């Protein structure tokens, strides 16, 4: 059974989320503030965090940044805010996905299961070596110049998917469907933000290993 932390200050919404997550096979804890969430995270490990953006003592993206200093646990934002700046800020803070309330819990569970499967399900015991980095699929680590690259769980999943399809045009929605297990519905901002962050980490010299095909998607090439 997976374990999820629900960070939500609305008691009714938190209770609804708990019921749906339990039906999906998740054991859950609830925190109504950022401070309480941090306390719970210090006490136990989680497979998933569901995070509201507006909380009584701080914003969700600020809490996300704090969590990312010591954990790569998948984080899905659930918020009533649907403006581009908020979504981009949440994803850049380290969020893996962003859903606008009211949430379709069947879709949420599908996305959650896909993220956990993509980021934690692979246990192949070999090292994949590329021109600028290597991927240790056994320990889910990316190494560059002998040092570990600090990737979020979703950045790792995107990179792994790209390396499995080299020299191929990967459409925005194709990436979204395979990493998040749902349709992007034409909103490609999530993919664009995560790949922008990924590029900065694995290709700081801008050698072009991830090429943008404007209006279409990306091509990963190790040439």
C-alpha positions in Angstrom: 0.0 0.0 0.0 1.3 3.5 -0.9 1.4 6.2 1.7 0.3 9.8 0.8 0.4 13.1 2.7 -2.5 15.4 2.0 -1.6 19.1 2.7 -5.0 20.8 2.7 -6.5 23.3 5.2 -10.1 22.8 4.2 -11.3 19.9 6.4 -14.1 18.9 4.0 -11.8 18.7 1.0 -9.2 16.9 3.0 -11.8 14.3 4.1 -13.0 13.8 0.6 -9.4 13.4 -0.7 -8.7 10.8 2.1 -11.8 8.7 1.0 -10.8 8.7 -2.6 -7.1 8.0 -1.9 -8.1 5.1 0.4 -10.3 3.6 -2.4 -7.2 3.9 -4.6 -5.1 1.9 -2.2 -3.4 4.7 -0.3 -2.8 5.1 3.4 -3.1 8.9 4.1 -2.1 11.5 6.6 -3.5 15.1 6.6 -1.7 18.3 7.4 -3.6 21.6 7.5 -0.5 23.8 7.6 3.0 23.9 6.2 4.5 23.5 9.7 2.4 20.4 10.4 3.4 19.0 7.0 7.1 19.4 7.8 6.6 17.7 11.2 5.0 14.7 9.5 7.6 14.5 6.9 10.3 14.4 9.6 8.5 11.5 11.2 7.8 9.2 8.3 8.3 8.6 4.5 5.7 9.1 1.9 5.2 7.8 -1.7 3.2 10.9 -2.7 2.4 14.4 -1.5 -0.9 16.2 -2.5 -0.2 19.9 -1.9 -2.6 22.9 -1.9 -1.1 26.2 -3.0 -2.8 28.5 -0.5 -2.2 27.5 3.1 -2.7 29.4 6.4 1.0 29.9 7.2 2.7 29.9 3.8 2.3 29.1 0.1 2.5 25.6 -1.2 5.3 26.4 -3.6 7.4 27.6 -0.7 6.8 24.4 1.2 7.6 22.5 -2.0 11.0 24.1 -2.2 11.7 23.2 1.5 10.7 19.5 0.8 12.9 19.4 -2.3 16.0 20.2 -0.2 15.8 16.7 1.3 13.2 14.6 -0.6 12.4 13.6 -4.2 9.0 12.3 -3.2 6.4 13.0 -6.0 4.4 16.1 -5.4 1.1 16.9 -7.1 -0.3 20.4 -6.5 -4.1 20.7 -6.1 -5.3 24.3 -6.2 -8.2 26.5 -7.2 -5.7 28.8 -8.8 -5.3 28.2 -12.6 -3.3 31.2 -13.8 0.0 30.5 -15.7 2.2 32.3 -13.2 1.0 30.2 -10.3 1.3 26.9 -12.2 4.8 27.7 -13.5 5.9 28.8 -10.0 4.6 25.5 -8.5 6.4 23.4 -11.1 9.6 25.3 -10.8 9.5 24.9 -7.1 9.8 21.1 -7.7 6.2 20.0 -8.2 5.7 17.0 -10.5 2.2 17.9 -11.6 -0.6 20.5 -11.1 -4.3 19.9 -11.0 -7.0 22.6 -10.7 -9.9 22.1 -8.2 -12.4 20.6 -8.3 -10.2 17.6 -8.9 -11.3 14.5 -10.8 -10.0 11.8 -8.4 -10.0 9.0 -11.0 -7.6 11.2 -13.0 -5.6 12.1 -9.9 -5.1 8.5 -9.0 -4.1 7.6 -12.6 -1.6 10.4 -12.6 -0.3 9.5 -9.1 0.1 5.9 -9.9 1.9 6.7 -13.2 4.3 9.1 -11.5 5.2 6.6 -8.8 5.5 3.8 -11.4 7.7 5.9 -13.7 9.9 7.3 -11.0 10.2 4.4 -8.6 9.2 1.2 -10.5 12.3 0.6 -12.5 15.0 -1.5 -10.9 17.3 -2.5 -13.7 20.8 -3.1 -12.5 22.8 -1.4 -15.2 24.3 2.0 -16.0 23.3 3.8 -19.1 26.1 6.0 -20.3 25.6 9.1 -22.5 27.9 11.9 -23.8 27.3 14.3 -20.9 25.8 12.1 -18.2 25.0 8.6 -17.1 21.8 7.1 -15.6 21.9 4.5 -12.9 18.5 2.9 -13.3 19.0 0.6 -10.2 19.4 3.6 -7.8 17.5 6.1 -9.9 20.5 8.5 -10.1 21.8 10.7 -12.8 25.6 11.4 -12.7 27.5 14.2 -14.5 31.2 14.5 -14.3 31.2 12.0 -11.5 28.7 14.0 -9.4 25.1 13.3 -8.8 22.7 15.6 -10.6 19.8 16.7 -8.3 16.7 15.9 -10.4 13.1 15.9 -9.2 11.2 12.6 -9.6 9.4 13.9 -12.6 12.6 15.3 -14.3 14.1 11.9 -13.9 11.1 10.3 -15.5 11.1 12.7 -18.4 14.8 12.1 -19.0 14.5 8.4 -18.8 11.6 8.5 -21.3 13.7 10.6 -23.7 16.8 8.4 -23.4 14.6 5.5 -24.3 13.5 7.2 -27.6 16.6 8.9 -29.0 16.6 10.9 -32.2 12.8 10.8 -32.3 10.5 13.8 -32.2 8.5 13.4 -29.0 5.4 15.6 -29.1 4.4 17.6 -26.1 1.3 15.6 -25.5 3.1 12.3 -26.1 5.5 13.2 -23.3 2.7 14.2 -21.0 0.7 11.0 -21.7 3.7 8.7 -21.1 5.0 10.5 -18.0 1.8 11.6 -16.4 -0.5 9.0 -17.8 -3.2 11.5 -18.9 -3.9 13.9 -21.7 -2.4 17.4 -21.5 -5.6 18.8 -23.1 -3.5 21.2 -25.1 -1.8 22.8 -22.0 1.9 22.1 -22.6 3.2 24.5 -19.9 3.9 21.6 -17.5 6.1 19.8 -20.0 7.9 23.0 -21.1 8.7 24.1 -17.5 10.1 20.7 -16.5 12.2 20.3 -19.6 13.6 23.8 -19.2 14.6 22.9 -15.7 16.0 19.5 -16.9 18.1 21.2 -19.5 19.8 23.6 -17.0 20.8 20.6 -14.9 22.1 18.1 -17.5 23.2 20.5 -20.3 24.4 23.7 -18.6 26.7 24.4 -21.5 23.8 24.3 -23.9 25.2 21.8 -26.3 21.7 20.9 -27.6 21.2 17.4 -26.5 17.6 18.2 -26.1 16.4 20.1 -29.2 13.2 22.1 -29.3 11.0 21.7 -32.3 8.9 24.8 -32.0 5.2 24.1 -31.8 5.7 20.4 -31.7 8.0 18.9 -29.0 11.5 17.8 -28.4 14.3 15.5 -29.8 16.8 13.9 -27.5 20.1 13.2 -29.2 23.4 12.0 -27.8 25.4 12.7 -31.0 
